[in-house]
Structure formats: C-alpha cells, structure tokens
Amino acid sequence: MARLGEVVRAVRSKNAGPFMVTVDVFCGTEAAFQRVNAALPAAAVGRLYGVDPERVGRYELPAIRVVKFSFPRPVPQGSRGDRDMHGAQWAVLLAEAEFEEPGESVR
Amino acid sequence: MATRVLVPSGVLGLGFDRDALRRAAADKPDIICIDGGSTDSGPYYLGTGTSKYAAASVRSEWRELLDARAAAGCPLVLGSAGTCGTDGMADRMLEATRDIAEDAGRRLKVAVLKSQQPVATVRKALKAGRLAPLAGTPEAGLGEEDIERCTNIVALAGAEQVAAALRTGADVVIAGRATDTAAIAALPLMNGEHAGAAWHGAKIGECGALCSTKPMSGVIGLEFDGAGCTVEPHAEGARCTPESVAAHMLYENADPFILHEPGGHLDARGAKYDALDERRVRISGSRWVASDAYTVKLEGARLAGFQTTALAILRDARYVANARRWLDRLEAFLAGEIPVRTGLAASDYAIEFRLIGVDAALGPLEAKASDPVEVGVLAIVTAASQETASEIARLANPFLLHFPLTDEEDLPTFAFPYSPAETERGPLYEFALNHAMRLDDPMEAFRLEVAEVGCGPSR
C-alpha cells in the first residue's frame, strides 16, 4: 500500500471563493497520472471530505498530469466553526490517503 | 499592434523584486496593473471595511509603483483597493497617492472607481429578480433581511468599468473591488486584442510570478496581440514553462477551464501553452463567450456575533494521552454549568474547543493519530455581545485550568500562556452574499470620480 502523496509530485488545496474549496493533484509523471486518475473517482474524494459525491466536481488535465476536485465547503470560509481560513491544509487529507489493492481505489 | 502589461506582483503589500521592476519599467510597458484585494483572508476585512496589509507596506510599495509608472510613462491601475475594495479603502489609496505625489512634486490625474453597493440597491435588485446565487452558495434562499444585515456590500468591477476609468486619461486608476483579472484585461480589450487571450493572460498573470518557477519574485510581463498572449517573468533566473503557466489556471478556481467574468466567460478548453524559449510561454486557443445578460458578482459580509478565546496547554503525559476523553468530560460539565450560572439558553452562545496537536485543522475528518508531546486546548466562545462572550470564557477559565480526568484525583493545573487567559477577538463576520447581479448598463452599479493630485509638472 502506498500513500497518494508518495506517488504524486504535490497535492494542493485552496479556497475557490468563500464557499468552495478546490484540491489539485499534481501527478508529475504520466504513470502516476494514469494510476491516480483510475483510482480517484469523485465518490472517493466526497467520502474522504464528508461531501455529497454529486457535489464534487472532477476535472482531468492530462496535458499537465493533474486531477482536480472542487466542492462546496461544509462551513463557509470564516463562518463560526471554520477550522482553516484558506482551506489549504485540506490537501493533506488526500495526500495521506492510501491506495487500496486490488482494484486500487483510494481511501 | 501588441499591448504590453506589466504586473509587479500578485498583490500590493506582498513585495516584489525591485531590480526586475526597474528593468521592466525601463522597457516601457503600456500599462502597469496590480491587484490589491481578495476574499481569501476571510470575511472580517469586508465586514469592517479594512485592509489585511500593514498601511506602511501598502504605502511604501505604492510609492515604488508610482515611481515605476513615472519611469514607464504609462497608466498604473490598482484593482480591489485595500483587500475588500470598499469606498473607504479606495479613498484611503487616493489619500496615499495624494501624499506621495505632493512629496515627489509630481502632478497626477487619478480616477477612482467605486464598487460599494447601498443596501437599498441590492434589496431592489432582489425584488426585481436580478440576483442569482453562484455555485457553492448555501441552499437557503436569500431574503431581504440577509441583505440588510450586511455591513458592507461590494460589486466586482470587470474590464468595462476599468476601461471607463482609463478613458478619462488618468495616470493612475484606483479601483474598489474588481475581479482579479479585470485590471489586466481592460487595456488589451480596449486595443482590440484577442478577447480569449486577454482574459486568459490576465488570469495567468493576476498572481504575478506565481505562474513562474520563482513565485516570490513577483514581476511578470504579459504581451497581448490579435491571436494570443506571451508570458515572461522579469526576475533574474525566473522561468515560465508551459506547465507552470497552465497550472495557474487551477489556482483558486473551481473549474480549471471556465472563468466567469462580468459580461461572459473564458473558455480555456482549447488552450495551448507553447514554450517560446527557456523563459517565455505563448498562450493561444482560448475563447471568450459573451453572455446575453451583463452580470457582476456581489460580495457581502455581516456581523455574526462576538468572540472571546482562551488557550490552555496540556503537557502532563496522562492528560495528553487522554485529551479527547478529558475534553468530552469538560464540555459536558460546562454545558450544564453555563446555563445555570448565567441564565443563558444554549442557543444564546456557542463554546467550541479545538485540540491543537490532535485534530484542530481537520476536526472529525482527521484520519491520523499519533502521540503529541503536548496538546493545546483552544476554546472559542461566540455570543451576541462581547461582554457575554467574555463572561462565558471567564466562567470556563478555572475549569480549563484545573479540570480533572476523574472525580477521584488531585486537581491538575495546566499551562496558561498568558494572563488573562481570555482574549477578546472582537466581532465575527460571515460572508452572506455570493450572487450575480444583472445590470442594464455596466456602469450602473459603479461610480467614477476623477481628481488631480500633487503639484509640479504633470506625469
């Protein structure tokens, strides 16, 4: 088993406006992109972040070997209960998620 | 013809490579554009109408940019003055410009573009069905009361309003809230450059050198023409690569291919990024898709109570190992004691604890467990008044200091880092508006004021 962060070059997250957060997975190599792209459906990311998978936008950018996810913040930025004003530490959760063999989905 | 835009850095107050700026200004760009704001630091700044950056940083950088403008002999545009872009922040930048121009013995024509919206205007737009929620806006519908409770509402100006300010012949444009891209896209669009490239290049350049291999260096040049845009970093050793440039379309952007702006959207699905050499990248193939209706985005922040915080540190190994159990017990105790001692209902206040060293950043989503050396216990109290919030924090104080893990043991005493342990955070604000407002005329929600400042020879 490997952690996603060990397979890819970088995972980054940030607010996309006060009500959305976006997570960018920079895979680095073509092989890593293929592996991550296959193992990381929107549903897996929704589960990880506690968000309805139907509200998770998923984007593939093969030219720069990136998979990107955008979803509504459970708590709007800065409202009472928000733990991370910039949403930038959320990336860690995905970076530390493990590939599960076989079938290789990330959890 | 080409239009050359110089972007000194991603935001005024963050600094830039001075040598790169000097070289780039000497190269005579057609315009210098810098952004001054964002919602990224939270609702407090819009709620209070203040800037997140030190006035000294903003002023000293603005002085350097005014000097660069004089050397380049072109207009200088600031978008989203003072973080939140309220009228007060635009006026403050005008005053700074006046002081600097007087010191320098320079006469300047300044156009101030104001973006703030009266509550009555937004209420009227709601009634007329001219407001629509944007992606991610909480499900509950927007009511008149939500608008009335906002302390400040701003509309984000686009390229049309910045162009109107430039058409006054101003040496300096100070814009209230504007989209990150508007200031950069305005002149290329006025000059008839490729519209898709104008918006795409503006998005790539809006954070300065963040689209390069040397993100802290700031200074970026964008050359727009009838077919595309060329991006070039100006700092020594900095490079733009197709990947560093393409990656910036992802940044703070939910959809990496579509960028909504007043009057339409950028569609970058067909974009190409080609390396011209080691340092420069050519962007082409993007399309601008004009919308039927002209809309601008509204941002509003409202007061959501007052907060007082307290911090204790657990270092005792047994308490560290049992921090969660200890906190559950403390929370249950306080939930019983606070209403009894104060007469407040549970709905009159909120007390939230975060265990720093355990899961303070991610909360229930945290998947990792380890043995920290110590655990910080941050209590955040929210109530309708500062006095009530502080009273509850004081009530919690002795228990935060001495609460035991079981009833049958000596009372512990944890570490308070300062006295008093409570800190008044002041008002809490929340974002309340994330809506598009339809306009009949792009200038209808904006005001343009022109002033002559300084003394001595013009420009």
PDB file of C-alpha atoms in Angstrom, chain A residues 12-17 22 24 26 68 86 88, chain B residues 10 14 38 40 180 203-204 206-208 210-211 244-256 259:
ATOM      1  CA  ARG A  12      -2.517  21.426  -3.071  1.00  0.00           C
ATOM      2  CA  SER A  13      -5.828  22.798  -1.805  1.00  0.00           C
ATOM      3  CA  LYS A  14      -7.205  26.312  -1.580  1.00  0.00           C
ATOM      4  CA  ASN A  15     -10.489  28.176  -1.371  1.00  0.00           C
ATOM      5  CA  ALA A  16     -12.116  28.929  -4.704  1.00  0.00           C
ATOM      6  CA  GLY A  17     -14.120  31.826  -3.311  1.00  0.00           C
ATOM      7  CA  THR A  22     -10.523  23.058  -4.698  1.00  0.00           C
ATOM      8  CA  ASP A  24      -5.274  19.917  -7.170  1.00  0.00           C
ATOM      9  CA  PHE A  26      -0.117  17.306  -9.492  1.00  0.00           C
ATOM     10  CA  LYS A  68      -8.606  18.373  -9.800  1.00  0.00           C
ATOM     11  CA  HIS A  86      -7.686  29.312   3.408  1.00  0.00           C
ATOM     12  CA  ALA A  88      -5.009  24.968   2.341  1.00  0.00           C
TER      13      ALA A  88
ATOM     14  CA  GLY B  10       0.213  39.230  -7.070  1.00  0.00           C
ATOM     15  CA  LEU B  14       3.407  41.343  -0.663  1.00  0.00           C
ATOM     16  CA  SER B  38      -9.233  39.225  -2.242  1.00  0.00           C
ATOM     17  CA  ASP B  40      -9.060  34.927   0.696  1.00  0.00           C
ATOM     18  CA  ASP B 180      -8.593  39.653 -10.138  1.00  0.00           C
ATOM     19  CA  LYS B 203      -5.820  35.042 -15.213  1.00  0.00           C
ATOM     20  CA  ILE B 204      -2.286  33.680 -15.647  1.00  0.00           C
ATOM     21  CA  GLU B 206      -3.042  38.001 -11.803  1.00  0.00           C
ATOM     22  CA  CYS B 207      -0.835  36.478  -9.096  1.00  0.00           C
ATOM     23  CA  GLY B 208       2.369  37.872 -10.590  1.00  0.00           C
ATOM     24  CA  LEU B 210       3.182  32.578  -9.150  1.00  0.00           C
ATOM     25  CA  CYS B 211       2.917  31.279 -12.733  1.00  0.00           C
ATOM     26  CA  SER B 244       3.960  26.452 -14.616  1.00  0.00           C
ATOM     27  CA  VAL B 245       1.649  28.629 -16.722  1.00  0.00           C
ATOM     28  CA  ALA B 246      -1.054  26.034 -17.338  1.00  0.00           C
ATOM     29  CA  ALA B 247      -1.058  25.126 -13.639  1.00  0.00           C
ATOM     30  CA  HIS B 248      -2.091  28.658 -12.722  1.00  0.00           C
ATOM     31  CA  MET B 249      -5.491  28.153 -14.387  1.00  0.00           C
ATOM     32  CA  LEU B 250      -6.164  25.751 -11.500  1.00  0.00           C
ATOM     33  CA  TYR B 251      -5.346  28.247  -8.788  1.00  0.00           C
ATOM     34  CA  GLU B 252      -8.252  29.344  -6.570  1.00  0.00           C
ATOM     35  CA  ASN B 253     -10.503  28.379  -9.471  1.00  0.00           C
ATOM     36  CA  ALA B 254     -13.166  25.688  -9.064  1.00  0.00           C
ATOM     37  CA  ASP B 255     -13.318  24.928 -12.799  1.00  0.00           C
ATOM     38  CA  PRO B 256      -9.878  24.902 -14.470  1.00  0.00           C
ATOM     39  CA  LEU B 259     -13.603  31.535 -15.759  1.00  0.00           C
TER      40      LEU B 259
END
